[in-house]
Amino acid sequence: MKGHLHLICSRNSLGQNHLRQQSFRAPLHLSKPHDDEDTLVVNLVTPTAGVFDDDEIDYNIHVEATARLTLTTPSSSRVYRSRNGGTGRVHQHLHVAAGAFLEYYPEPFIPHSGARYHQQNSLHIDEGGSLMFFEWLSPGRVASGESFEYHELRWDTDLWYADQLVARERYSLTPAEDSVSALTMTYPHAHYLGCFITGIEPPIDAIEALNSPDIYIGCGPLIHGGHTIKAVCNGSLAARKTLRALRQLLYTAHQKKPPHLGRFG
Amino acid sequence: MLLNDHEQWQQNPRKSETTSDLLLWLLQVNDSQFPSGAYAHSMGLEGHMQRGLVKKPEDLETFLERQIVPNLLHFELPYLLRAHQAASANDQTALQALDHELDAWKLGAEMRNASRQLGNRRLAMLLKLDQDEFLQNYAVQQPPCHHLIITAIELRNAPPATAACAFTYQTISGYTSAAMKLIRLGQERCQGILRKTITQVAPDLQTLIDQPTDRIGWFNPTLEISSMRHARAHERLFIS
């Protein structure tokens, strides 16, 4: 299945955030966007169960000057066992203009046993653009006895700030080849959280104070224009608690209230 | 394996140094007395120790085997070989691009700065030892001078496998030396761990050279977190 999501978020003459253009195709669907805390909240839903072999999905998200967008998923993203050896692919191209704000806040990514998946994230932030880009990678369906049993996950991220490449990551996670050993040496069912931020000065001491026996978290500046936060958590509850606290801290630093996503009470 | 590589290099028209010159140069720049400043860095190991992830010699062995060797094989050595190829071809533009790109690859500020500091110290010392026009021209451009890039330049007249061996040794011996100051580890055990770890890398070096891959990178958020936290640790022995 080949799907796409193309969005352009703008602010109109009345000062309201709105989707100036939108186009999507299965396996993606949008719920009705709504404004909360001066930010347009767009929920991405997947009518199919998740990503299967050879699925290809393209995201093109543009947030124009002064507009504010929170893009989120109300449920976890799943990648199923590859039955024909094919790989599910997702390409995400996000662009944030000067003075604009984008929060990308997905629920956990759950790779099933035998899954093959390749995600490419290309994040382009103009100088003065603000970004909170979160990622949550779970070890799999732990409650069903599947932990790090996927076949291969490839994860490529490039972050460009003011036309300068400021972060590059290339992961090939194949649990059979020990490539997740950095995670499992901390916790046997470790959840990984990653975050890139621009345009917001993160409260590093407060973020690192989230450390506990179940949470290992660090934050630091990129070479230019932003920060990265990484955390390894002992299980999904610790991961959710961390992400929730982190989001609150970053919004406070941003001097804004976080839009209510309907799942944090 | 390395001899064959060396014999091939002997036939290379760019080769300008004799084998003995090269070997002596290699020994000098990899000696622990060479003032690159590496002794002041633990490259995330002290942070791991503070978190309790490396407490005893067995943990160090596991850390090197499962975190550092894979990082060398999947990221740093392939990157070094690209830089070595550019340096051997006298391509300063490509070297600078690789040097700047490393700033983006190294997400943790402390690790990024450590890599730059080691490279700059090494470059400054090399410039004092050798009237190397290529190095002088490179320094004038004021690039980041990551350690990996400067190592590739200093050994551009050596076969690629030799450059890869040198960088491997520098990296792993840096960790084992730091470990002696951080955990209860004697010299003999330290040498045993060093030997075991470098022999783990050796069989894969020729494959890296013969079959270069387009895709490089390694996943190690735990070491990145250790490094990020180390920058603000209340107590620390090492700069990184």
Coordinates of C-alpha atoms in Angstrom, one line a residue:
Chain A
M1 CA 0.0 0.0 0.0
K2 CA 1.3 3.4 -0.9
G3 CA 0.0 6.2 1.3
H4 CA 0.8 9.8 1.9
L5 CA 0.1 12.8 4.1
H6 CA 0.7 16.3 2.8
L7 CA -0.1 19.2 5.1
I8 CA 0.5 22.9 5.1
C9 CA -0.3 24.7 8.3
S10 CA -0.8 28.4 8.2
R11 CA -2.1 31.2 10.3
N12 CA -4.9 33.2 8.7
S13 CA -5.7 36.9 8.8
L14 CA -7.8 36.3 12.0
G15 CA -4.8 34.9 13.7
Q16 CA -6.1 31.3 13.6
N17 CA -4.1 28.3 12.8
H18 CA -5.5 26.2 10.0
L19 CA -4.6 23.6 7.4
R20 CA -4.2 25.6 4.2
Q21 CA -3.7 22.4 2.3
Q22 CA -4.2 18.8 3.1
S23 CA -4.0 15.6 1.2
F24 CA -3.9 12.1 2.6
R25 CA -4.4 8.6 1.4
A26 CA -4.7 5.2 3.2
P27 CA -3.3 3.8 5.3
L28 CA -3.4 7.3 6.9
H29 CA -6.4 9.3 7.9
L30 CA -6.7 12.6 9.8
S31 CA -9.2 13.3 12.6
K32 CA -10.8 16.7 12.6
P33 CA -8.1 19.2 13.6
H34 CA -8.9 21.5 16.5
D35 CA -7.2 24.5 18.1
D36 CA -6.0 24.2 21.7
E37 CA -3.6 26.6 23.5
D38 CA -3.1 28.6 20.3
T39 CA -1.9 25.4 18.5
L40 CA -3.6 23.4 15.9
V41 CA -3.8 19.7 17.1
V42 CA -3.9 17.2 14.3
N43 CA -4.4 13.5 15.1
L44 CA -3.0 11.0 12.7
V45 CA -4.9 7.7 12.6
T46 CA -4.3 4.5 10.7
P47 CA -7.4 2.7 9.7
T48 CA -5.4 -0.4 8.9
A49 CA -3.7 -2.2 11.7
G50 CA -0.3 -0.7 11.0
V51 CA 2.6 -1.0 8.5
F52 CA 3.0 -4.2 6.5
D53 CA 5.6 -5.5 4.0
D54 CA 6.3 -3.2 1.2
D55 CA 4.0 -0.4 2.5
E56 CA 5.4 3.0 1.6
I57 CA 4.2 6.1 3.3
D58 CA 5.3 9.7 2.6
Y59 CA 4.8 12.6 5.0
N60 CA 5.3 16.2 3.8
I61 CA 4.5 18.6 6.6
H62 CA 5.1 22.3 6.3
V63 CA 4.4 24.8 9.0
E64 CA 4.4 28.3 7.7
A65 CA 5.6 31.5 9.4
T66 CA 3.9 32.1 12.8
A67 CA 1.7 29.0 12.6
R68 CA 1.7 26.4 15.4
L69 CA 1.0 22.7 14.8
T70 CA 1.0 19.7 17.1
L71 CA 1.0 16.5 15.1
T72 CA 0.3 13.4 17.1
T73 CA -1.1 9.8 17.0
P74 CA -3.8 8.7 19.4
S75 CA -2.5 5.1 19.4
S76 CA 0.7 3.2 19.0
S77 CA 2.2 2.6 15.5
R78 CA 2.7 -1.0 14.7
V79 CA 4.9 -2.8 12.1
Y80 CA 3.9 -6.4 11.5
R81 CA 6.0 -9.4 10.7
S82 CA 7.3 -9.4 7.2
R83 CA 5.8 -12.4 5.4
N84 CA 7.4 -11.9 2.0
G85 CA 10.8 -10.4 3.2
G86 CA 9.7 -6.9 2.1
T87 CA 10.3 -3.8 4.2
G88 CA 7.7 -1.2 5.2
R89 CA 9.0 2.3 4.5
V90 CA 8.1 5.7 5.9
H91 CA 9.6 8.9 4.7
Q92 CA 8.9 12.0 6.8
H93 CA 9.8 15.4 5.5
L94 CA 9.1 18.2 8.0
H95 CA 9.7 21.9 7.4
V96 CA 9.2 24.6 10.0
A97 CA 9.5 28.2 8.9
A98 CA 10.9 31.1 10.9
G99 CA 8.6 32.0 13.8
A100 CA 6.6 28.8 13.4
F101 CA 6.3 25.9 15.8
L102 CA 5.9 22.2 15.3
E103 CA 5.5 19.5 17.9
Y104 CA 5.7 15.9 16.6
Y105 CA 4.5 13.7 19.4
P106 CA 3.7 10.0 18.5
E107 CA 2.6 7.2 20.7
P108 CA 5.0 4.3 20.9
F109 CA 6.4 2.5 17.9
I110 CA 5.9 -1.2 18.3
P111 CA 7.8 -3.5 16.0
H112 CA 6.4 -7.0 16.0
S113 CA 8.4 -10.2 15.8
G114 CA 10.0 -10.5 12.4
A115 CA 9.2 -6.9 11.3
R116 CA 11.3 -5.1 8.7
Y117 CA 11.0 -1.4 8.6
H118 CA 12.9 1.6 7.3
Q119 CA 12.1 5.2 8.5
Q120 CA 13.7 8.3 7.1
N121 CA 13.2 11.6 8.9
S122 CA 14.3 14.8 7.2
L123 CA 13.8 17.8 9.4
H124 CA 14.3 21.2 8.0
I125 CA 14.0 24.1 10.4
D126 CA 14.5 27.7 9.3
E127 CA 16.4 30.0 11.6
G128 CA 14.0 31.1 14.3
G129 CA 11.7 28.0 13.8
S130 CA 10.8 26.0 16.9
L131 CA 10.6 22.2 17.0
M132 CA 9.8 19.5 19.5
F133 CA 10.3 16.2 17.8
F134 CA 9.8 13.1 19.9
E135 CA 10.4 9.5 19.2
W136 CA 9.4 6.5 21.3
L137 CA 10.8 3.1 20.3
S138 CA 9.5 0.1 22.2
P139 CA 11.1 -3.3 22.3
G140 CA 8.0 -4.9 20.8
R141 CA 4.9 -6.7 22.3
V142 CA 6.5 -7.4 25.6
A143 CA 3.3 -8.6 27.2
S144 CA 3.0 -11.2 24.5
G145 CA 6.6 -12.4 25.1
E146 CA 8.1 -10.5 22.2
S147 CA 11.0 -8.3 23.1
F148 CA 13.6 -7.3 20.5
E149 CA 12.4 -10.0 18.2
Y150 CA 11.9 -7.8 15.1
H151 CA 14.1 -8.6 12.1
E152 CA 15.5 -5.2 11.3
L153 CA 14.7 -1.5 11.9
R154 CA 16.5 1.1 10.0
W155 CA 16.2 4.6 11.3
D156 CA 17.7 7.6 9.5
T157 CA 17.4 11.1 10.8
D158 CA 18.9 14.4 9.5
L159 CA 18.2 17.6 11.2
W160 CA 19.0 20.8 9.4
Y161 CA 18.8 24.1 11.2
A162 CA 19.3 27.3 9.1
D163 CA 20.5 25.2 6.2
Q164 CA 23.2 23.6 8.3
L165 CA 23.2 19.9 9.0
V166 CA 23.3 19.8 12.8
A167 CA 22.3 16.2 13.6
R168 CA 22.7 12.9 11.7
E169 CA 21.7 9.5 12.9
R170 CA 21.8 6.2 11.1
Y171 CA 20.7 3.1 13.0
S172 CA 20.3 -0.5 11.8
L173 CA 18.8 -2.4 14.6
T174 CA 19.0 -6.1 14.1
P175 CA 18.7 -7.7 17.6
A176 CA 20.2 -11.0 16.3
E177 CA 23.5 -9.1 15.8
D178 CA 23.7 -7.4 19.2
S179 CA 22.9 -4.0 17.8
V180 CA 20.5 -3.3 20.6
S181 CA 23.0 -4.3 23.3
A182 CA 23.4 -0.7 24.5
L183 CA 19.7 -0.8 25.4
T184 CA 19.6 -4.3 26.9
M185 CA 22.6 -3.7 29.0
T186 CA 20.6 -1.1 30.9
Y187 CA 17.2 -2.8 31.0
P188 CA 16.2 -6.1 29.4
H189 CA 13.0 -4.6 28.0
A190 CA 14.3 -1.0 27.5
H191 CA 12.2 1.6 25.8
Y192 CA 14.2 4.3 23.9
L193 CA 13.1 7.9 23.8
G194 CA 14.7 10.5 21.5
C195 CA 14.0 14.2 21.1
F196 CA 15.3 17.0 19.0
I197 CA 14.5 20.6 20.0
T198 CA 15.1 23.9 18.3
G199 CA 14.0 27.4 19.3
I200 CA 13.5 26.5 22.9
E201 CA 16.2 26.5 25.6
P202 CA 15.6 23.3 27.5
P203 CA 15.9 23.3 31.3
I204 CA 18.8 20.8 31.3
D205 CA 19.1 20.4 35.1
A206 CA 15.4 19.8 35.5
I207 CA 15.4 17.3 32.6
E208 CA 18.4 15.4 34.1
A209 CA 16.7 15.4 37.5
L210 CA 14.2 13.0 35.9
N211 CA 16.9 10.3 36.3
S212 CA 16.0 7.4 38.5
P213 CA 16.8 3.7 38.7
D214 CA 14.2 3.2 36.0
I215 CA 15.1 6.2 33.8
Y216 CA 18.5 7.1 32.3
I217 CA 18.2 10.5 30.5
G218 CA 20.6 13.1 29.2
C219 CA 20.3 16.4 27.4
G220 CA 22.9 18.5 25.5
P221 CA 23.4 21.1 22.8
L222 CA 23.9 20.2 19.1
I223 CA 26.6 21.8 17.2
H224 CA 24.2 24.7 16.3
G225 CA 20.7 25.8 16.8
G226 CA 19.2 23.1 19.0
H227 CA 19.5 20.4 21.6
T228 CA 19.0 16.6 21.8
I229 CA 17.5 14.6 24.6
K230 CA 17.9 10.9 24.9
A231 CA 16.4 8.5 27.4
V232 CA 16.4 4.8 28.1
C233 CA 13.6 3.6 30.3
N234 CA 12.8 0.4 32.1
G235 CA 9.4 -0.4 30.6
S236 CA 6.5 1.4 29.0
L237 CA 5.3 3.0 32.2
A238 CA 8.6 4.6 32.9
A239 CA 8.8 5.8 29.3
R240 CA 5.3 7.3 29.4
K241 CA 6.1 9.1 32.7
T242 CA 9.3 10.4 31.2
L243 CA 7.8 11.7 28.0
R244 CA 4.9 13.3 29.9
A245 CA 7.3 15.1 32.2
L246 CA 9.6 16.1 29.4
R247 CA 6.8 17.6 27.4
Q248 CA 5.6 19.7 30.3
L249 CA 9.2 20.9 31.0
L250 CA 9.7 21.9 27.4
Y251 CA 6.4 23.7 27.1
T252 CA 7.2 25.6 30.3
A253 CA 10.5 26.6 28.9
H254 CA 8.7 27.7 25.7
Q255 CA 6.4 29.8 27.9
K256 CA 3.3 28.1 26.5
K257 CA 0.8 25.6 27.9
P258 CA 0.9 22.2 26.2
P259 CA -2.2 21.4 24.1
H260 CA -4.4 18.8 25.7
L261 CA -4.1 15.6 23.8
G262 CA -6.9 13.8 25.5
R263 CA -4.9 11.1 27.0
F264 CA -3.0 12.6 29.9
G265 CA -5.9 13.2 32.3
Chain B
M1 CA 46.4 -9.8 5.2
L2 CA 48.1 -6.5 6.1
L3 CA 51.3 -7.5 4.3
N4 CA 49.3 -7.9 1.1
D5 CA 47.8 -4.6 1.6
H6 CA 51.2 -3.1 2.2
E7 CA 52.7 -4.7 -0.9
Q8 CA 49.9 -3.2 -3.0
W9 CA 50.5 0.1 -1.4
Q10 CA 54.3 -0.1 -2.2
Q11 CA 53.3 -0.1 -5.9
N12 CA 51.2 3.0 -5.4
P13 CA 52.8 6.0 -7.2
R14 CA 51.7 8.3 -4.4
K15 CA 53.8 6.4 -1.9
S16 CA 56.6 8.7 -0.8
E17 CA 58.0 7.2 2.3
T18 CA 60.1 4.0 2.8
T19 CA 58.7 1.2 4.9
S20 CA 61.0 1.9 7.8
D21 CA 60.2 5.6 7.8
L22 CA 56.5 4.8 7.8
L23 CA 56.9 2.2 10.6
L24 CA 58.9 4.6 12.8
W25 CA 56.4 7.4 12.2
L26 CA 53.5 5.1 13.0
L27 CA 55.2 4.0 16.3
Q28 CA 55.9 7.6 17.3
V29 CA 52.5 9.0 16.7
N30 CA 50.8 6.1 18.4
D31 CA 53.1 6.0 21.4
S32 CA 51.5 6.8 24.8
Q33 CA 54.1 9.6 25.1
F34 CA 52.7 11.4 22.0
P35 CA 51.0 14.5 23.5
S36 CA 47.6 14.2 21.9
G37 CA 45.9 14.8 25.2
A38 CA 44.1 11.4 25.1
Y39 CA 45.0 10.7 28.7
A40 CA 42.5 13.3 29.9
H41 CA 39.5 11.7 28.2
S42 CA 37.5 8.6 29.0
M43 CA 35.1 9.1 26.1
G44 CA 31.9 8.3 28.1
L45 CA 33.5 5.5 30.2
E46 CA 33.5 7.6 33.3
G47 CA 29.8 8.4 32.9
H48 CA 29.1 4.7 32.5
M49 CA 31.0 4.0 35.6
Q50 CA 29.1 6.7 37.5
R51 CA 25.8 5.1 36.4
G52 CA 27.1 1.7 37.6
L53 CA 27.2 0.2 34.1
V54 CA 30.9 -0.6 34.2
K55 CA 32.1 -1.6 37.7
K56 CA 34.6 -4.4 37.2
P57 CA 37.0 -5.7 34.6
E58 CA 34.4 -8.1 33.2
D59 CA 32.1 -5.2 32.6
L60 CA 34.9 -3.3 30.7
E61 CA 35.3 -6.3 28.4
T62 CA 31.6 -6.5 27.7
F63 CA 31.5 -2.7 27.2
L64 CA 34.3 -2.8 24.7
E65 CA 33.0 -5.9 22.9
R66 CA 29.4 -4.8 22.6
Q67 CA 29.6 -1.1 22.4
I68 CA 33.0 0.2 21.3
V69 CA 34.0 -2.5 18.8
P70 CA 30.7 -2.4 16.9
N71 CA 30.9 1.4 16.8
L72 CA 34.4 1.1 15.3
L73 CA 33.3 -1.4 12.7
H74 CA 30.0 0.2 11.8
F75 CA 30.9 3.8 12.0
E76 CA 34.3 5.1 12.9
L77 CA 36.5 2.9 10.7
P78 CA 34.4 3.1 7.6
Y79 CA 34.4 6.9 8.1
L80 CA 38.1 6.9 8.7
L81 CA 38.6 4.9 5.4
R82 CA 36.6 7.5 3.5
A83 CA 38.7 10.3 5.0
H84 CA 41.9 8.3 4.3
Q85 CA 40.8 7.9 0.7
A86 CA 40.2 11.7 0.4
A87 CA 43.5 12.5 2.1
S88 CA 45.4 10.0 -0.2
A89 CA 43.9 11.8 -3.2
N90 CA 44.9 15.2 -1.8
D91 CA 41.2 16.2 -1.8
Q92 CA 41.0 18.8 0.9
T93 CA 37.5 19.8 0.0
A94 CA 36.2 16.3 0.6
L95 CA 38.1 16.1 3.9
Q96 CA 36.6 19.4 5.1
A97 CA 33.1 18.2 4.2
L98 CA 33.7 14.9 6.2
D99 CA 35.2 16.9 9.1
H100 CA 32.1 19.2 9.3
E101 CA 29.7 16.3 8.9
L102 CA 31.2 14.7 12.0
D103 CA 30.0 17.6 14.0
A104 CA 26.5 16.4 13.1
W105 CA 27.2 12.8 13.8
K106 CA 28.5 13.4 17.3
L107 CA 25.3 14.4 19.0
G108 CA 26.8 14.7 22.6
A109 CA 28.6 18.0 23.0
E110 CA 31.3 16.5 25.3
M111 CA 32.2 13.7 22.9
R112 CA 32.1 16.1 20.0
N113 CA 34.4 18.6 21.8
A114 CA 36.7 15.8 22.9
S115 CA 37.1 14.6 19.3
R116 CA 37.9 18.1 18.2
Q117 CA 40.4 18.7 21.1
L118 CA 42.2 15.5 20.4
G119 CA 42.4 16.3 16.7
N120 CA 43.6 19.8 17.2
R121 CA 46.2 18.8 19.7
R122 CA 47.4 16.1 17.3
L123 CA 47.5 18.5 14.4
A124 CA 49.5 21.1 16.4
M125 CA 52.1 18.5 17.3
L126 CA 52.3 17.1 13.8
L127 CA 52.9 20.5 12.4
K128 CA 55.8 20.9 14.8
L129 CA 57.3 17.6 13.8
D130 CA 56.9 17.7 10.1
Q131 CA 57.0 20.4 7.4
D132 CA 53.9 18.9 5.8
E133 CA 52.4 21.3 3.3
F134 CA 49.2 19.3 3.1
L135 CA 48.7 19.5 6.8
Q136 CA 49.6 23.2 6.9
N137 CA 47.1 23.9 4.1
Y138 CA 44.4 22.0 5.9
A139 CA 45.0 23.8 9.2
V140 CA 44.7 27.2 7.5
Q141 CA 41.1 26.5 6.6
Q142 CA 40.3 26.2 10.3
P143 CA 38.1 23.1 10.0
P144 CA 36.8 21.3 13.1
C145 CA 39.8 18.9 13.0
H146 CA 38.1 15.8 14.5
H147 CA 40.6 13.3 15.7
L148 CA 39.5 10.8 13.1
I149 CA 40.2 13.2 10.2
I150 CA 43.6 14.2 11.5
T151 CA 44.6 10.6 11.9
A152 CA 43.5 9.9 8.4
I153 CA 45.7 12.8 7.2
E154 CA 48.7 12.0 9.2
L155 CA 48.6 8.4 7.9
R156 CA 47.6 9.2 4.3
N157 CA 50.9 7.7 3.1
A158 CA 50.3 4.5 4.9
P159 CA 48.1 1.7 3.5
P160 CA 44.4 2.1 4.6
A161 CA 44.6 -1.1 6.8
T162 CA 47.5 0.4 8.7
A163 CA 45.6 3.7 9.3
A164 CA 42.6 1.6 10.4
C165 CA 44.8 -0.4 12.8
A166 CA 46.4 2.7 14.2
F167 CA 43.0 4.3 14.9
T168 CA 41.6 1.1 16.4
Y169 CA 44.6 0.9 18.7
Q170 CA 44.3 4.5 19.8
T171 CA 40.6 4.2 20.5
I172 CA 40.7 0.9 22.5
S173 CA 43.9 1.7 24.4
G174 CA 42.4 5.0 25.3
Y175 CA 39.5 3.2 27.0
T176 CA 41.7 0.6 28.7
S177 CA 44.1 3.3 30.0
A178 CA 41.1 5.4 31.3
A179 CA 39.7 2.2 32.9
M180 CA 42.8 1.7 35.0
K181 CA 42.1 5.0 36.7
L182 CA 38.4 4.3 37.2
I183 CA 38.0 0.7 38.3
R184 CA 40.2 -1.9 40.1
L185 CA 42.2 -3.1 37.1
G186 CA 45.8 -4.2 37.1
Q187 CA 48.3 -3.7 34.2
E188 CA 48.4 -7.3 33.2
R189 CA 44.6 -7.7 33.1
C190 CA 44.4 -4.4 31.2
Q191 CA 46.8 -5.6 28.6
G192 CA 44.8 -8.9 28.3
I193 CA 41.6 -7.0 27.7
L194 CA 43.3 -4.7 25.2
R195 CA 44.7 -7.7 23.3
K196 CA 41.4 -9.5 23.3
T197 CA 39.6 -6.5 22.0
I198 CA 41.9 -5.5 19.2
T199 CA 42.0 -9.1 17.9
Q200 CA 38.2 -8.9 17.8
V201 CA 38.4 -6.1 15.3
A202 CA 41.3 -7.4 13.1
P203 CA 39.4 -10.0 11.1
D204 CA 36.9 -7.5 9.9
L205 CA 39.3 -4.8 8.8
Q206 CA 40.1 -6.2 5.3
T207 CA 36.3 -6.6 4.7
L208 CA 35.8 -3.0 5.5
I209 CA 38.5 -2.0 3.0
D210 CA 37.5 -4.5 0.2
Q211 CA 33.8 -4.0 0.5
P212 CA 33.1 -0.4 1.6
T213 CA 29.5 0.1 2.6
D214 CA 27.4 3.2 1.8
R215 CA 25.5 2.8 5.0
I216 CA 27.4 3.6 8.2
G217 CA 26.2 4.4 11.8
W218 CA 25.7 2.7 15.1
F219 CA 23.1 2.9 17.8
N220 CA 24.4 3.7 21.3
P221 CA 22.1 6.1 23.1
T222 CA 23.4 4.8 26.5
L223 CA 26.9 6.0 25.8
E224 CA 25.6 9.3 24.5
I225 CA 23.5 9.8 27.7
S226 CA 26.5 9.0 29.8
S227 CA 28.5 11.5 27.9
M228 CA 25.8 14.2 28.2
R229 CA 25.4 13.7 31.9
H230 CA 29.2 13.6 32.5
A231 CA 29.4 17.2 31.2
R232 CA 27.6 18.3 34.3
A233 CA 28.7 15.7 36.8
H234 CA 29.5 17.0 40.3
E235 CA 32.7 14.9 40.4
R236 CA 34.8 13.8 37.6
L237 CA 38.4 12.7 36.8
F238 CA 38.3 13.1 33.0
I239 CA 37.4 15.9 30.7
S240 CA 35.0 13.6 28.8

